[in-house]
Short mmCIF file of C-alpha atoms in Angstrom, two decimals:
data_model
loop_
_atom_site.label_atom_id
_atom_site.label_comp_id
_atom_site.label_asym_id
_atom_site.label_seq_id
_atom_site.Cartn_x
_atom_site.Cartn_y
_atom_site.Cartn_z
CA UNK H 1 72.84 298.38 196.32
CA UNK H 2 69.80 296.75 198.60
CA UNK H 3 66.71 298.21 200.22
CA UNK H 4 65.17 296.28 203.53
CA UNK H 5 61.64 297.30 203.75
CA UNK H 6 59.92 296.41 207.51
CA UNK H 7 56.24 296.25 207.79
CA UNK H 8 54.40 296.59 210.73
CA UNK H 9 50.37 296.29 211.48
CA UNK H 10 48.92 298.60 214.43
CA UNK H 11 52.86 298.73 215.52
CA UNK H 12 53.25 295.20 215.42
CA UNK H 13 55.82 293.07 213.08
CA UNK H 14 53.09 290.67 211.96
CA UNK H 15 55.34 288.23 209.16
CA UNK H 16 53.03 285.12 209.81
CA UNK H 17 49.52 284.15 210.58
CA UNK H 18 47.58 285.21 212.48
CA UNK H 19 49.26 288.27 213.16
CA UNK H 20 46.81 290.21 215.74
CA UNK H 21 43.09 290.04 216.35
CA UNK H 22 41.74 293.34 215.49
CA UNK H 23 38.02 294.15 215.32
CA UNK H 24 35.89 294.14 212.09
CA UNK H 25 35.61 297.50 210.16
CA UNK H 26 37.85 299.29 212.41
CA UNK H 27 40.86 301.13 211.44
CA UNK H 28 43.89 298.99 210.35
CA UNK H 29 47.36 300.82 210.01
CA UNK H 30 50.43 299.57 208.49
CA UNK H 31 53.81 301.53 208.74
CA UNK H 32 56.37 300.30 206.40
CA UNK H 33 59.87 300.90 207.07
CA UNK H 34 62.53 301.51 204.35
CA UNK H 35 66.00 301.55 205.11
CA UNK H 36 69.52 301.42 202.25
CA UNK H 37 71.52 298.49 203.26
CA UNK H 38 73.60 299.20 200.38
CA UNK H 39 76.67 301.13 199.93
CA UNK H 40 74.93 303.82 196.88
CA UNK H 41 72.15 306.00 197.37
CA UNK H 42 68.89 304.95 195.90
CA UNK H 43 66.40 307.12 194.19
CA UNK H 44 63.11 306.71 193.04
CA UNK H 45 61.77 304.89 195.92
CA UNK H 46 58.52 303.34 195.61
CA UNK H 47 56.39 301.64 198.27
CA UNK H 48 53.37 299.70 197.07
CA UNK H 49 50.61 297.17 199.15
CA UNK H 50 49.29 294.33 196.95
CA UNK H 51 45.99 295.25 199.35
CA UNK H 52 45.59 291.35 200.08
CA UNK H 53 45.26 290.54 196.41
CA UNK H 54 49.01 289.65 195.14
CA UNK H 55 47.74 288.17 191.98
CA UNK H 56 45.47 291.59 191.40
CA UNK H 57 47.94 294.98 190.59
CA UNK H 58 44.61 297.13 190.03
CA UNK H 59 43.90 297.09 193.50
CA UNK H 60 47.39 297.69 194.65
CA UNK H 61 47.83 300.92 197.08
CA UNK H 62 50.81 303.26 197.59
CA UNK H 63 51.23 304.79 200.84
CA UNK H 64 51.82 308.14 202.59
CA UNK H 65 55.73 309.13 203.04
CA UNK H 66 55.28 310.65 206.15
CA UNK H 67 59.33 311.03 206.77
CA UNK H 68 63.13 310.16 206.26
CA UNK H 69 64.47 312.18 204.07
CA UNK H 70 66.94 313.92 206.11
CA UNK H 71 68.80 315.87 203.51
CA UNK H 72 65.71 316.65 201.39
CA UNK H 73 67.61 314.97 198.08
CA UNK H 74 65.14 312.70 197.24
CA UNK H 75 67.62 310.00 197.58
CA UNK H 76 67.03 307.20 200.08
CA UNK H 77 70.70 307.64 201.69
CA UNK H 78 72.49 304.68 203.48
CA UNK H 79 71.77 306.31 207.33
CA UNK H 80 68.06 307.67 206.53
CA UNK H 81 65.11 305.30 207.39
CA UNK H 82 62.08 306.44 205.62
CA UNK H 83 58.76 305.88 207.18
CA UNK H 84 55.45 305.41 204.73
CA UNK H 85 52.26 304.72 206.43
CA UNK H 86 48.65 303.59 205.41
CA UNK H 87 45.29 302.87 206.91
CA UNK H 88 42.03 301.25 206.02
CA UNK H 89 39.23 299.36 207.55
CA UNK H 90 39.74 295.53 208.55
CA UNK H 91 38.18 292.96 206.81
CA UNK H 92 36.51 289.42 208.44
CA UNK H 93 39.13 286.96 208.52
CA UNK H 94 42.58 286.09 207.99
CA UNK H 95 44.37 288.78 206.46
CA UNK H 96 47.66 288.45 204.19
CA UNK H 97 48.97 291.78 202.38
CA UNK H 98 52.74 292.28 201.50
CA UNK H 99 54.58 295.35 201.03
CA UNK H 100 56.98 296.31 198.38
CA UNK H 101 60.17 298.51 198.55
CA UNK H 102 61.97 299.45 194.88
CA UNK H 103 64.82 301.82 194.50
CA UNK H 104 67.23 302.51 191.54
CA UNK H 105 71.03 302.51 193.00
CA UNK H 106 72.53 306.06 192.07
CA UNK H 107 76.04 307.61 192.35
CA UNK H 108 76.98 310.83 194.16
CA UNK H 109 75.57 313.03 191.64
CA UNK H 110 71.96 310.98 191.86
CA UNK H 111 72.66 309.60 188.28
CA UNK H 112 71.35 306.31 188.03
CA UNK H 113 74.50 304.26 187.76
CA UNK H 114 74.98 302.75 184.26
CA UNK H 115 74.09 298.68 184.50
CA UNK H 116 72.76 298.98 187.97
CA UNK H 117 69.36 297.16 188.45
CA UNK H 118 66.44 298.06 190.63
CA UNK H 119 66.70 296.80 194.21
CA UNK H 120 63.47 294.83 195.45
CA UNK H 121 62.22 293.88 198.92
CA UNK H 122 58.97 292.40 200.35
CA UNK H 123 57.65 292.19 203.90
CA UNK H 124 54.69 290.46 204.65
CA UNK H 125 51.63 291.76 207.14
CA UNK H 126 48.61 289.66 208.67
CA UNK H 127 45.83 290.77 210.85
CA UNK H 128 42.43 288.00 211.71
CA UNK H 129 39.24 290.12 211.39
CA UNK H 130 37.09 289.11 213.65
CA UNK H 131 33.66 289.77 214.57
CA UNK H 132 32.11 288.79 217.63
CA UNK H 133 28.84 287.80 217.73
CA UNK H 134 26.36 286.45 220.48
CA UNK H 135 22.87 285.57 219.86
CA UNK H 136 20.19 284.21 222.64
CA UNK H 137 16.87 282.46 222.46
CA UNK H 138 14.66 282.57 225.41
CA UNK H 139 11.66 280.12 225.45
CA UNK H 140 9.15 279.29 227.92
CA UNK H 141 7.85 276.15 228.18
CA UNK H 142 8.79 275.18 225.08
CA UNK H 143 7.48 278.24 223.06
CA UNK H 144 9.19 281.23 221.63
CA UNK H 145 7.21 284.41 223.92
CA UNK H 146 8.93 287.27 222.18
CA UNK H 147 5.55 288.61 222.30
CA UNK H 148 2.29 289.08 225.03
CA UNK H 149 0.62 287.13 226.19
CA UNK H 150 3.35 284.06 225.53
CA UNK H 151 1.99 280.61 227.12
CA UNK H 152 -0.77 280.37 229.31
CA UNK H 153 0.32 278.50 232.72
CA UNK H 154 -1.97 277.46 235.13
CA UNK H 155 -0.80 278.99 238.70
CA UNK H 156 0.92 277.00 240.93
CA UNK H 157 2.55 274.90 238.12
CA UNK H 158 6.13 274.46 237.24
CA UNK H 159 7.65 276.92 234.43
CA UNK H 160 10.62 275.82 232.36
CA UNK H 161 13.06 278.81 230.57
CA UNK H 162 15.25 277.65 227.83
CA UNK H 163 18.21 279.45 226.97
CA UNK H 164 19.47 278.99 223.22
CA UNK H 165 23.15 280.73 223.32
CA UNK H 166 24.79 280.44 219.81
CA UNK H 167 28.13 281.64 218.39
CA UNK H 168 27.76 284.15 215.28
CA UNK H 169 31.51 285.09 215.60
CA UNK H 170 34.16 284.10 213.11
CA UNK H 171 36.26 283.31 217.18
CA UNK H 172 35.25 281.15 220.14
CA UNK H 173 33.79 283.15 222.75
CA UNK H 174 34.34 282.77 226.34
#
């Protein structure tokens, strides 16, 4: 028996850092793909997302099946790919979550098979969060004129605007 489980963020195999840039607080969606590499049927499939936290279980997240099961036997079979996807909001930063595949090898019948362990695999996911930021200071002559009157210049003499330009983003800006 084995299980191959293939995780992909926004459609993209992401296995290292930094994986893809996606926008703060917008959706994030991971499809995991579980395939049998075995030569046995496996049953009682189960998907899980350690949701960033691998050394926290309580915030670990199952999935959606959304399809696969060709035969409708409840048995991942050794030419069905099932397909499990999962979406929540992106979070500032680098981003590290790792899927989990585990299925119990079975024999014809879908009896588990006597002395047969659980199958495990892991794929890992990353996204960068980022939020871009721009902030800008505009003073004249020296003085912050968010508000009337501002300075008072005599006419005729030379003005000076000061632009202040600074980088609230967690990425460089161009």
């Amino acid at each position: 028996p084995q299980i191959d489980i293939q995780k992909a963020t926004n459609g993209q195999d992401a296995d290292t850092p930094t994986g893809q840039l996606v926008p703060v607080r917008s959706p994030v969606t991971w499809t995991y793909t579980v395939r049998n590499l075995g030569n046995v049927p496996l049953k009682r499939v189960v998907v899980v997302d350690d949701n960033g936290t691998p050394d926290n279980p309580r915030d670990d997240f199952s999935p959606a099946f959304v399809a696969g099961d060709a035969d409708d036997d409840g048995a991942l079979d050794q030419n069905e790919t099932w397909t499990y996807r999962a979406t929540r909001s992106t979070r500032a930063g680098q981003y590290s979550n790792v899927g989990t595949a585990i299925g119990t090898p079975v024999d014809a019948n879908n009896n588990p098979i006597p002395g047969a362990a659980a199958v495990m695999d892991t794929d890992p996911s990353h996204y960068f969060g980022y939020r871009a930021r721009l902030d800008i200071q505009k003073s004249t002559n020296g003085q912050d004129a968010d508000t009337p009157t501002g300075p008072v210049v005599p006419v005729g003499s030379t003005v000076t605007w000061t632009y202040t330009v600074t980088n609230l983003s967690n990425v460089p800006l161009q």
